[in-house]
Coordinates of C-alpha atoms in Angstrom, one line a residue:
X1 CA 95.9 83.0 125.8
X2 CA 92.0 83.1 125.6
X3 CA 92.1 86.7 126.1
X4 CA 94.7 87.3 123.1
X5 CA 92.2 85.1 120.7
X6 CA 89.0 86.4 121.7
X7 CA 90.6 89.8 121.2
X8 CA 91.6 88.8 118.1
X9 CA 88.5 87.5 116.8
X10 CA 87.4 91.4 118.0
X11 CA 89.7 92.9 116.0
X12 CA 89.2 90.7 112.5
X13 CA 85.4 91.8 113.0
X14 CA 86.2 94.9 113.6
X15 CA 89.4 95.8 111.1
X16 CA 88.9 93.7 108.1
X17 CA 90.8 94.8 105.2
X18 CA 87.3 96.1 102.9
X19 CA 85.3 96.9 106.2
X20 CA 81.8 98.1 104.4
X21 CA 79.8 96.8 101.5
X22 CA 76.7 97.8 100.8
X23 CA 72.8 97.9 99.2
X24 CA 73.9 99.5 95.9
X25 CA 74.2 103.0 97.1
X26 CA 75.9 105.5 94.7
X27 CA 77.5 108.7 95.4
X28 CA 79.7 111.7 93.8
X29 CA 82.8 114.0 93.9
X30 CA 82.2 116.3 96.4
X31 CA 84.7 117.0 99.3
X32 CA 82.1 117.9 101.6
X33 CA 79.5 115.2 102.6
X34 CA 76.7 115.3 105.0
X35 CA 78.5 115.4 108.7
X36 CA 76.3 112.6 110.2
X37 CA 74.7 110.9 107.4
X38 CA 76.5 107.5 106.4
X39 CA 76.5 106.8 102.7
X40 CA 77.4 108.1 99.4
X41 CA 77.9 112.1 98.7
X42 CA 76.0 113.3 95.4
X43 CA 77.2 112.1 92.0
X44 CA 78.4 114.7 89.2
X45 CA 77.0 112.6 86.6
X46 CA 73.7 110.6 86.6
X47 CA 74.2 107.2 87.5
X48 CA 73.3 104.6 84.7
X49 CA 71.1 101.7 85.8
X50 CA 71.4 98.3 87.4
X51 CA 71.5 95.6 84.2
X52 CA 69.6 93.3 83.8
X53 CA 71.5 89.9 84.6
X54 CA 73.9 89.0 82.0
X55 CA 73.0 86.2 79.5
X56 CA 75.5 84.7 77.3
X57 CA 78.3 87.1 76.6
X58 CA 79.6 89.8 78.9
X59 CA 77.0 92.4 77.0
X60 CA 74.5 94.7 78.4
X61 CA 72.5 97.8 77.5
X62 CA 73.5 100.6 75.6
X63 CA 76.0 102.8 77.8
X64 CA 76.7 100.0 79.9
X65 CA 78.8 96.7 80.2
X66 CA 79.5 93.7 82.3
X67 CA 82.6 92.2 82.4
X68 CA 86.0 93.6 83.4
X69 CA 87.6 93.9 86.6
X70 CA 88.1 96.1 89.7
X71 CA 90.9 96.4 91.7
X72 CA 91.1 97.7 95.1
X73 CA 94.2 99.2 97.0
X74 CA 95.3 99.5 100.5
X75 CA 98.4 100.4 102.7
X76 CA 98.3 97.1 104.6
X77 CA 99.3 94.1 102.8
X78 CA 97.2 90.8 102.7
X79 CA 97.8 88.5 104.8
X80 CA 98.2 84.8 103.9
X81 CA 96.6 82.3 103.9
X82 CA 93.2 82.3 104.3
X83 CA 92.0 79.3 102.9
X84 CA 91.0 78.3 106.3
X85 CA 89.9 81.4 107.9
X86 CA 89.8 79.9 111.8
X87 CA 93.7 79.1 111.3
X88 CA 94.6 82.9 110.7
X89 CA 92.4 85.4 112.6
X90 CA 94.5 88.5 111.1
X91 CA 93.0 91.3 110.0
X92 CA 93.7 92.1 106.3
X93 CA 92.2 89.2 104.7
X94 CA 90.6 89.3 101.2
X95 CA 87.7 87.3 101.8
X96 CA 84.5 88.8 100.5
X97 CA 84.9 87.4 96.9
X98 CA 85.1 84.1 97.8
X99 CA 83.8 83.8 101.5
X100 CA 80.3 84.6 102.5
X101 CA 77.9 84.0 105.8
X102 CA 74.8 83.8 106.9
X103 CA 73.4 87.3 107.6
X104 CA 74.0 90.4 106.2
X105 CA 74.9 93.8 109.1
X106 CA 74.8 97.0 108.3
X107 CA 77.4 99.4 110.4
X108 CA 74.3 100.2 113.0
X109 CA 73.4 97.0 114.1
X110 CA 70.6 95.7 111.2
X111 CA 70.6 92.4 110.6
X112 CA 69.3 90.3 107.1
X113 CA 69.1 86.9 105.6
X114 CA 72.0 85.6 103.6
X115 CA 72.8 81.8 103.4
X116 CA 70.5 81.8 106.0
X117 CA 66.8 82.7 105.2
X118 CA 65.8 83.2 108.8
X119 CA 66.5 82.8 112.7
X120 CA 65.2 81.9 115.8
X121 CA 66.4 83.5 119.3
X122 CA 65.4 81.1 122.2
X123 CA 66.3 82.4 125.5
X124 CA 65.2 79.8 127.5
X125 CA 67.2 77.3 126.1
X126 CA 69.7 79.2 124.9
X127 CA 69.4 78.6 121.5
X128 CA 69.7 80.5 117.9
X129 CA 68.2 78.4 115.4
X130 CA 69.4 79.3 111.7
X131 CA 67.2 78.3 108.8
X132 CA 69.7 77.5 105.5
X133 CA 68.9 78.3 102.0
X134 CA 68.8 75.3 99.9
X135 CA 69.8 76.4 96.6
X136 CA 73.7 77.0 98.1
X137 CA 76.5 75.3 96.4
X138 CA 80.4 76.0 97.0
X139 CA 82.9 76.8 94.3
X140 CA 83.8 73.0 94.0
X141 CA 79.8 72.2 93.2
X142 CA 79.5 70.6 97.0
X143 CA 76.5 71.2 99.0
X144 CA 75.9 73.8 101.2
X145 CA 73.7 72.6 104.2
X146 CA 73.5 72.8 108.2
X147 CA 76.3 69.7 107.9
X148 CA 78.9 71.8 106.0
X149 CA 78.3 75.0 108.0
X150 CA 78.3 72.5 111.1
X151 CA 82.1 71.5 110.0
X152 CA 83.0 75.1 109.8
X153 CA 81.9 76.5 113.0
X154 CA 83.3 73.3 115.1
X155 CA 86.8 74.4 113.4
X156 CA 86.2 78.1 114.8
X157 CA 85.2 76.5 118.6
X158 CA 88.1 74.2 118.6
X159 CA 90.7 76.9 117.2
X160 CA 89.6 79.5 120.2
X161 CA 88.4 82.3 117.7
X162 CA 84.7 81.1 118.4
X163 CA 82.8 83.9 120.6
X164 CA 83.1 81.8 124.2
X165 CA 79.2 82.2 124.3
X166 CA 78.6 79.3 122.4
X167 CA 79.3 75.6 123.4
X168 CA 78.2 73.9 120.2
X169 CA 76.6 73.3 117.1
X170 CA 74.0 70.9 116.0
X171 CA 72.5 70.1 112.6
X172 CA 68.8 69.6 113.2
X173 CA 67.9 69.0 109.9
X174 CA 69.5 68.9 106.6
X175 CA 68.6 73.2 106.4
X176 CA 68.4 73.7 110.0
X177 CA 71.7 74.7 112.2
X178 CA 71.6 75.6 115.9
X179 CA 73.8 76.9 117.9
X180 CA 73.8 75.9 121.4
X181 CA 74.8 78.6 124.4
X182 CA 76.2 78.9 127.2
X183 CA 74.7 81.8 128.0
X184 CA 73.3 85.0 125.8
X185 CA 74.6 87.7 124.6
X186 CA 73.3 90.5 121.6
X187 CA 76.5 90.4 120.7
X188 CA 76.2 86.8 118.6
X189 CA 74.5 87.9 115.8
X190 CA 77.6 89.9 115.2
X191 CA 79.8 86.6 114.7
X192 CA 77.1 85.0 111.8
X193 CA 77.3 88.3 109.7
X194 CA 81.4 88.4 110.0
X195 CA 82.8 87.2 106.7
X196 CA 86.0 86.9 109.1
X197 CA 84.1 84.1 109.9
X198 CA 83.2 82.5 106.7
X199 CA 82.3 79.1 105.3
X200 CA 84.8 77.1 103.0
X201 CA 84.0 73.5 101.6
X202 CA 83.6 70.4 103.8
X203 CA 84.0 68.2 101.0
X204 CA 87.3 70.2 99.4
X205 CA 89.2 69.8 102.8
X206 CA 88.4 66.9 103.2
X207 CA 89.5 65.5 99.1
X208 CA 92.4 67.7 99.2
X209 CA 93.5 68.0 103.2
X210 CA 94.7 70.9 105.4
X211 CA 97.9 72.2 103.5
X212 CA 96.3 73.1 99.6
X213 CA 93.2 74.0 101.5
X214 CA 95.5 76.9 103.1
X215 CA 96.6 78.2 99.9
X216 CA 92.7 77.6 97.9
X217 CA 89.6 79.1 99.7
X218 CA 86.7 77.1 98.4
X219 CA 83.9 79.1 99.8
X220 CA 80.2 79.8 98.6
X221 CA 81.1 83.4 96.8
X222 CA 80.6 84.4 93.3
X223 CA 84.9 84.6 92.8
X224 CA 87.9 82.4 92.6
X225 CA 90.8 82.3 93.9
X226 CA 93.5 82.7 90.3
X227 CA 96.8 84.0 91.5
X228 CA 98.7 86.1 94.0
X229 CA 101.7 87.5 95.6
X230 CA 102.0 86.9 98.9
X231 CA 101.5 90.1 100.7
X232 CA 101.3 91.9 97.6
X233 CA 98.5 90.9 95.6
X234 CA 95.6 88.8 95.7
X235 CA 93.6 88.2 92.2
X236 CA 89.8 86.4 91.9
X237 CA 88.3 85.3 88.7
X238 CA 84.0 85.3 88.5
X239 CA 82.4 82.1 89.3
X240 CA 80.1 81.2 86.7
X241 CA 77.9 78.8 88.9
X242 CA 77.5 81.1 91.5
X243 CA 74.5 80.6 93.5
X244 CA 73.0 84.1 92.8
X245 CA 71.3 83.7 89.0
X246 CA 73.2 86.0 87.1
X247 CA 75.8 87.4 89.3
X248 CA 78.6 88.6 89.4
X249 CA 78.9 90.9 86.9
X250 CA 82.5 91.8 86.8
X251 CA 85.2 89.4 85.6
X252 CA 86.9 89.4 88.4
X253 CA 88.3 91.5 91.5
X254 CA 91.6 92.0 92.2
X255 CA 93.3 93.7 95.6
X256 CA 96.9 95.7 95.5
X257 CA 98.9 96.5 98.3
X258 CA 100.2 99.9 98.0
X259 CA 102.2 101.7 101.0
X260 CA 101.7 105.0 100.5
X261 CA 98.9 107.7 99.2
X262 CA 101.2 109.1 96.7
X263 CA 101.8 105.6 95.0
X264 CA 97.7 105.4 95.3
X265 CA 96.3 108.5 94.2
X266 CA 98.5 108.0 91.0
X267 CA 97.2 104.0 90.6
X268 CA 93.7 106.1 90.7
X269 CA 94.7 108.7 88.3
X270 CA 95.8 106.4 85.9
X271 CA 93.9 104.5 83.4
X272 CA 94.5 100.6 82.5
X273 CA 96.1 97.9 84.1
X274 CA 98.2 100.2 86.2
X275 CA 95.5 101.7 87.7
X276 CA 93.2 101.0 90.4
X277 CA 89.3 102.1 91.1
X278 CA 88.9 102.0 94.7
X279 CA 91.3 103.3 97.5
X280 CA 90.1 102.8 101.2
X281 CA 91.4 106.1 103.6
X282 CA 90.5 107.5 106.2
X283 CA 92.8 110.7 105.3
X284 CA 90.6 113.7 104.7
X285 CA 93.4 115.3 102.4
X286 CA 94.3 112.0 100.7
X287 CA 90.3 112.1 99.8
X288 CA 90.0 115.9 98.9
X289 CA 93.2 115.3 96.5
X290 CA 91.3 112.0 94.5
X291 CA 87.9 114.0 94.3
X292 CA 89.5 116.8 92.9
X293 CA 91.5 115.5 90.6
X294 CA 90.2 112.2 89.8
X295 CA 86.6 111.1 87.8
X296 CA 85.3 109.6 91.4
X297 CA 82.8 109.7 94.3
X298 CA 83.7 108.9 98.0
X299 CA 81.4 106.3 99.7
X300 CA 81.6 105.7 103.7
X301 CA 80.1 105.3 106.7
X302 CA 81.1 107.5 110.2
X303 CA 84.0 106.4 112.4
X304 CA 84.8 107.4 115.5
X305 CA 86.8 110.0 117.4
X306 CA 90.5 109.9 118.0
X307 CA 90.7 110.1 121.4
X308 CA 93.3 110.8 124.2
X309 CA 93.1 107.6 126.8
X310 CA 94.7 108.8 129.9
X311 CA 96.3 105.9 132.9
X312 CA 93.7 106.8 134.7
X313 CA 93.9 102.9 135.8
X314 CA 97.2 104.1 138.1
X315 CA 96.3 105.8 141.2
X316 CA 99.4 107.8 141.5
X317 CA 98.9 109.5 137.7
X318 CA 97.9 113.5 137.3
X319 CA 95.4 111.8 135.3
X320 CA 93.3 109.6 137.6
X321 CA 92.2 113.1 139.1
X322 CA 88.7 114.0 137.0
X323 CA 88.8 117.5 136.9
X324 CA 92.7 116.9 135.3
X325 CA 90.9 114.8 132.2
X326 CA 88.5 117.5 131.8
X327 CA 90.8 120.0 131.7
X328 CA 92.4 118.4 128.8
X329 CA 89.4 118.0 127.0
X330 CA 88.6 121.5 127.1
X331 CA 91.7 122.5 125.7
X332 CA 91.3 121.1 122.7
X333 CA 89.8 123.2 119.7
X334 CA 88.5 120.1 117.8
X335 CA 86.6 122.8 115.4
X336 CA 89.9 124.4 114.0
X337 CA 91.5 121.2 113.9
X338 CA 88.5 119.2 111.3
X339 CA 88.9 122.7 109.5
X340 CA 92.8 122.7 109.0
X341 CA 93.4 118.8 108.5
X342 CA 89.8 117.4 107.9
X343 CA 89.4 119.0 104.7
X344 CA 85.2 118.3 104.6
X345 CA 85.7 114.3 105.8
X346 CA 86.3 115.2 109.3
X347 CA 84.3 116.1 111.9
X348 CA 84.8 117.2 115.4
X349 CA 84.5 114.7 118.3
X350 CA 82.2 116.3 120.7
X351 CA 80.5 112.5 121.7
X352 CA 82.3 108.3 122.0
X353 CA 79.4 107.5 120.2
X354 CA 78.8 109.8 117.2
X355 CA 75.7 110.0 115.4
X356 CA 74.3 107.8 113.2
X357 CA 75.2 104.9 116.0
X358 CA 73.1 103.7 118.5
X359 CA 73.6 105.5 121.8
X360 CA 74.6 109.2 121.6
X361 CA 73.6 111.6 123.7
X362 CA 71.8 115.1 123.6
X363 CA 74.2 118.3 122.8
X364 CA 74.2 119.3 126.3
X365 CA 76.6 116.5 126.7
X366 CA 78.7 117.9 123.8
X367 CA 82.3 118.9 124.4
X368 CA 83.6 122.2 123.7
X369 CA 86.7 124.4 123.5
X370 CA 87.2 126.5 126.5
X371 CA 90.8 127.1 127.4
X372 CA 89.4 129.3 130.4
X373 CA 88.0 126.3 132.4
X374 CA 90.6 124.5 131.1
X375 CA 92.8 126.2 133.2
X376 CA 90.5 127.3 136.3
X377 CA 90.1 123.3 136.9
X378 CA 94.0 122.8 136.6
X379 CA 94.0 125.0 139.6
X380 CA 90.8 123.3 141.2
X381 CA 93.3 119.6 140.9
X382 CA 96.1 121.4 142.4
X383 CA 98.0 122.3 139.3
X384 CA 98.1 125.7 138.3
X385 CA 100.9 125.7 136.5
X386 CA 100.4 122.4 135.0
X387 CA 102.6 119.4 134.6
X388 CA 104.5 117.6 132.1
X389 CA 103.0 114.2 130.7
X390 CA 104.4 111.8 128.4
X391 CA 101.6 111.6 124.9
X392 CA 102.4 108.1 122.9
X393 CA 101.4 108.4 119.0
X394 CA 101.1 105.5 116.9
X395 CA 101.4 105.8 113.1
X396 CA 97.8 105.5 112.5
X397 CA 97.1 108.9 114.4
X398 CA 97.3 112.4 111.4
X399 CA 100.7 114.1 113.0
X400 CA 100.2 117.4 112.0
X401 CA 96.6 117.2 113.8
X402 CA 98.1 115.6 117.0
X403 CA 100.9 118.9 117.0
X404 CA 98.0 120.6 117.3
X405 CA 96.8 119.3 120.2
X406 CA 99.9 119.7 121.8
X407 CA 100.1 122.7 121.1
X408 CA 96.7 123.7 123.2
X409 CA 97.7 121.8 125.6
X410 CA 101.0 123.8 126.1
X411 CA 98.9 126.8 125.9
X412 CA 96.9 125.5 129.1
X413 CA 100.4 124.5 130.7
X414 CA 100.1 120.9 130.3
X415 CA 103.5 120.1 128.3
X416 CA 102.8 117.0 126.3
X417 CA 106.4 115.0 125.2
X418 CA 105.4 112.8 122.3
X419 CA 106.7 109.6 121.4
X420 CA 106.3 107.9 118.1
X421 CA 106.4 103.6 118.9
X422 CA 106.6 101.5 116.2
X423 CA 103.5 98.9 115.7
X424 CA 105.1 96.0 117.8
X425 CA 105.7 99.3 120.7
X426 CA 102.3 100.5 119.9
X427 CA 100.7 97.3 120.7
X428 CA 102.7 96.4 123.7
X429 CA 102.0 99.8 125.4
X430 CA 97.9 99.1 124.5
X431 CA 98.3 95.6 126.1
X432 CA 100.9 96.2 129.2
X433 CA 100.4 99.7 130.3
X434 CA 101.5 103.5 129.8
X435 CA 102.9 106.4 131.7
X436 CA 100.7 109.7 130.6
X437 CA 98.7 109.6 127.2
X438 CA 97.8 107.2 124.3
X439 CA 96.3 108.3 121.6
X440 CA 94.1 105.9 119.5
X441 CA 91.0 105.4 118.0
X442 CA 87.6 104.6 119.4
X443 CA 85.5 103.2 116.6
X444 CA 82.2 102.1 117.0
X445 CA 81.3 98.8 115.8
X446 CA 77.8 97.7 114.8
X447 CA 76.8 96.1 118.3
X448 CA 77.3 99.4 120.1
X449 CA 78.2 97.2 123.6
X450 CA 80.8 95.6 121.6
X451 CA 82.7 98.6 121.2
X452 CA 83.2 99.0 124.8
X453 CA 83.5 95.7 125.4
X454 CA 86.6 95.4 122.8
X455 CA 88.1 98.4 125.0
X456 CA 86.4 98.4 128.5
X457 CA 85.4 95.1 129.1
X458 CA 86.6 93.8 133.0
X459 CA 87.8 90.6 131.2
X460 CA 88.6 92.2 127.6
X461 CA 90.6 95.7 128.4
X462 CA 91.8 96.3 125.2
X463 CA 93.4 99.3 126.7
X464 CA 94.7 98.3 130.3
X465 CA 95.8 101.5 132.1
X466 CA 92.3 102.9 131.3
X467 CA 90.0 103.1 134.5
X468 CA 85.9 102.5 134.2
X469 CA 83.8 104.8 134.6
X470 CA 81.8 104.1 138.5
X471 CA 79.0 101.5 138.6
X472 CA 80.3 101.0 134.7
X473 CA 80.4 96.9 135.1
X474 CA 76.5 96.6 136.1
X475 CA 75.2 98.5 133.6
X476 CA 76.9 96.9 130.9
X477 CA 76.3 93.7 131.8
X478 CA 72.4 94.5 131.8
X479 CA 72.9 95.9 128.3
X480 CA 74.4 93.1 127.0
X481 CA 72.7 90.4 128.1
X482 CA 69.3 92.3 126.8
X483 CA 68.0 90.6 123.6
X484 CA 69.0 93.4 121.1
X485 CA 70.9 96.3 122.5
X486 CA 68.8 98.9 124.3
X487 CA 69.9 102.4 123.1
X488 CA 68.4 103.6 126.5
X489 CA 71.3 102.0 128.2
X490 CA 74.0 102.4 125.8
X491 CA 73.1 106.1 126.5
X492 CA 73.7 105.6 130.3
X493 CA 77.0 104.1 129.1
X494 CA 78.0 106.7 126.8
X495 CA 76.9 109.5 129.9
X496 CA 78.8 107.5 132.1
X497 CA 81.9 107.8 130.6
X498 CA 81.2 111.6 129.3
X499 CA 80.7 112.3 132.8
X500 CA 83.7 110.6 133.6
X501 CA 86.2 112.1 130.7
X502 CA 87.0 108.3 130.5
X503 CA 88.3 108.9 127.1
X504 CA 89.2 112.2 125.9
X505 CA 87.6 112.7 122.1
X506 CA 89.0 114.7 119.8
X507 CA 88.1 113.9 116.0
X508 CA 85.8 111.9 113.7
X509 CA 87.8 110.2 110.9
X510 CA 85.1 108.0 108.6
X511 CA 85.8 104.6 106.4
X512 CA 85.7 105.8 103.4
X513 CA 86.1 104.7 99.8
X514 CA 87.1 106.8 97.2
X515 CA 85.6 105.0 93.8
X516 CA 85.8 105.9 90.0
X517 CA 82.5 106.8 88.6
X518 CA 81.9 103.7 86.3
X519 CA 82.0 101.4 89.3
X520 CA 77.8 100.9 90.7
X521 CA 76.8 99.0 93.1
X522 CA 79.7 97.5 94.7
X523 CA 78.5 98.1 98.0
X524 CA 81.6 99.9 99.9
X525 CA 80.4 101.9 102.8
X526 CA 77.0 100.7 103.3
X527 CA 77.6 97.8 105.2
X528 CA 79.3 96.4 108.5
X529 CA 83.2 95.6 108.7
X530 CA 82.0 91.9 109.6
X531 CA 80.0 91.8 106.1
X532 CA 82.7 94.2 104.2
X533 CA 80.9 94.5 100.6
X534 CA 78.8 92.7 97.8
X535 CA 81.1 92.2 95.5
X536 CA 78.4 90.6 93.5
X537 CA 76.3 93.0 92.7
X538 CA 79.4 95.4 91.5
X539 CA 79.6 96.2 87.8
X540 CA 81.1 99.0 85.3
X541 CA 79.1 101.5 83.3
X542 CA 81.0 102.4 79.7
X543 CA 82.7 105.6 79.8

């Protein structure tokens, strides 16, 4: 049971519905961005400037205007409630309008103020020391202070979704919160910049109890919770006491649920209430259709590759022999796959780690296609005519790109039989074991440890019938248990399990936003999926 909520907690840092806000960067409509630089691409118009706060009416300078809304879509639906965000630890929340914490991450690791305006790391007494801003108030006009934030945090320890680190909280002082450890990790930072981890009103729960405090988040963000559908659609209305002088400046932000990229790249074409002005994808022709056909810019930040994760874990598999797992990697023409389904948002996974993350290594540690050796160490394992091996391919994974792969794999002589498992299937598989092949996504998270620790961990093992890499546990325990992660050892890592074809890579996907081109400032890509986006800084330019 701890397992399932600690990986949990992983997983709401690490999936939240709007991963990514951001500084204010602005980008434009081109289908081909940088291939390692996170951001926005160039904008086709000039981008007007950040107003001045609002005063009075919703008014601003020529050209530009504050007020209206934005509306955001994804496949997922939202799940409800979230009120009280340590009751429901799922992973498509809409939280950043209303809930906030107290740093800010970008998606490399960075760390800023928020509702806290500083920190102190004590390692000898295992300690982190927060310093609270005192100007914070919640939607309902309560206090913000190391009391309230206090409340919240004891309700994350005692529900299980607290990182198992810490052992407590105290409030030192009426601005000053500590949190006490049981031992360190640079991994804890993470948790105070996670919006999945936000504060809601001690004094709202407490006038209205548990059950309407499900259904209203109270939290210190510059929107309200107005209406909804469960599932279906969320909708928040702009706070006008928010703590911020002058923000937000749109009337509100509302999220859709839409299932499929059809039903989205019309909401995106459209105009009015029936459309929308940001769809999150990852689909590199779902993007190259909006930015050619709609007035918009993609925003994002670099994912991780697809990967093949062989049983390596079972002793009796073709693929706990090394030379096997290499063999399959260079089969794989990752080049002519980015070309035929990345359409300019994907690139090819030659690393774990890609570029601009902490922890990637020099080319010579690239991967490459070379269906030669491919072969001549299918021989070298004792299978020169290669084998048959079940290949299991969740939803998520692009199927034409995935035929590919089987394909030069066939041509090799390895004969991969997909299977196609539905999410409750996909999940079992990930958490009880395969025969042959998964196929999933690595994505790196801002604490580079963290990302193997979510999959690799001896205690974690996200995915069980993957085998670590030799002398794996000792060097990751050094490497997290430093104060901030050493990119020095995250390298060892990496070249560990590079050496080790723990993982087979394949392709970079990216988060990505796709955004009209009056939205500014909203935030979408620049930041981590624990902080998500800014939705207080977001306005609209006139058209």
């Amino acid at each position: 049971m701890k397992k399932t909520l600690v990986m949990l907690l992983a997983l709401t840092m690490l999936l939240c519905l709007v991963a990514c806000g951001s500084s204010g960067n602005q980008g434009g409509g081109t289908t081909t961005p940088p291939a390692a630089t996170p951001g926005t691409t160039t904008p086709s118009t000039p981008a007007a400037t950040t107003p001045a706060a609002p005063q009075g009416p919703p008014t601003g300078p020529e050209g530009q205007e504050y007020g209206g809304v934005l509306r955001m879509t994804s496949s997922a639906t939202f799940q409800e409630p979230f009120g009280l965000p340590w009751l429901y630890q799922t992973m498509n929340r809409p939280l950043a309008p209303f809930g906030e914490a107290l740093l800010l991450e970008t998606p490399y690791g960075d760390m800023s103020p928020f509702l806290a305006k500083s920190w102190d790391i004590d390692m000898d007494k295992l300690e982190i020391t927060f310093y609270l801003r005192d100007d914070v108030t919640f939607a309902d006009g309560s206090k913000f202070n190391a009391e309230a934030a206090k409340w919240n945090y004891d309700n994350y320890i005692e529900a299980k979704v607290m990182n198992p680190s810490v052992a407590s909280f105290e409030a030192r002082g009426e601005y000053e919160l500590t949190a006490v450890l049981r031992d360190y990790n640079n991994s804890l930072l993470n948790i105070f910049a996670s919006r999945g981890q936000c504060l809601v009103s001690k004094e709202g729960y407490e006038k209205n109890g548990e059950e309407y405090s499900l259904n209203h988040s109270i939290g210190t963000g510059p929107f309200v919770l107005t209406d909804r559908q469960p599932g279906l659609r969320v909708e928040f209305a702009r706070r006008d006491d928010y703590w911020q002088p002058g923000k937000p400046y749109l009337d509100g932000v509302v999220y859709i649920a839409m299932g499929d990229s059809m039903t989205q790249n019309a909401a995106m074409m459209s105009s009015g209430d029936d459309g929308v002005d940001v769809v999150q994808t990852s689909a590199g022709e779902q993007i190259a259709t909006l930015l050619a056909n709609a007035d918009c810019y993609r925003s994002f930040f670099p994912g991780g590759p697809y990967s093949l994760f062989p049983d390596s874990m079972n002793p009796d598999s073709v693929l706990a022999i090394l030379e096997v797992r290499q063999a399959l990697a260079y089969a794989i023409d990752r080049d002519a796959i980015c070309e035929a389904r990345g359409f300019g948002a994907w690139t090819p996974g030659v690393q774990i780690i890609p570029p601009p993350y902490p922890g990637p290594l020099p080319d010579s540690y690239n991967l490459y296609y070379d269906p030669a050796k491919s072969k001549e160490l299918l021989a070298q394992a004792g299978y020169p005519n290669g084998f048959k091996i079940p290949m299991h391919v969740p939803a998520a994974v692009d199927r034409d790109a995935i035929t590919a792969v089987q394909s030069m794999l066939g041509d090799v002589g390895v004969i991969a039989e997909m299977d196609f498992p539905e999410s409750g299937a996909s999940t079992e598989l990930r958490n009880n074991g395969w025969d042959g092949i998964y196929v999933a996504a690595h994505s790196p998270l801002a604490n580079a440890i963290s990302s193997f620790r979510l999959n690799f961990d001896p205690d974690f093992l996200y995915y069980v019938s993957v085998a670590r890499p030799p002398g794996y546990t000792e060097v990751y325990t050094k490497a997290r248990t430093s104060l901030v992660v050493e990119n020095e050892l995250v390298q060892e890592i990496h070249k560990m399990f590079l050496d080790n074809m723990t993982i087979i890579p394949m392709w970079n996907t990216s988060t990505s936003y796709v955004i009209r081109s009056d939205i500014h400032d909203s935030g979408l890509g620049d930041w981590s999926s624990g902080t998500q986006w800014l939705p207080e800084n977001a306005w609209r330019s006139s058209k």
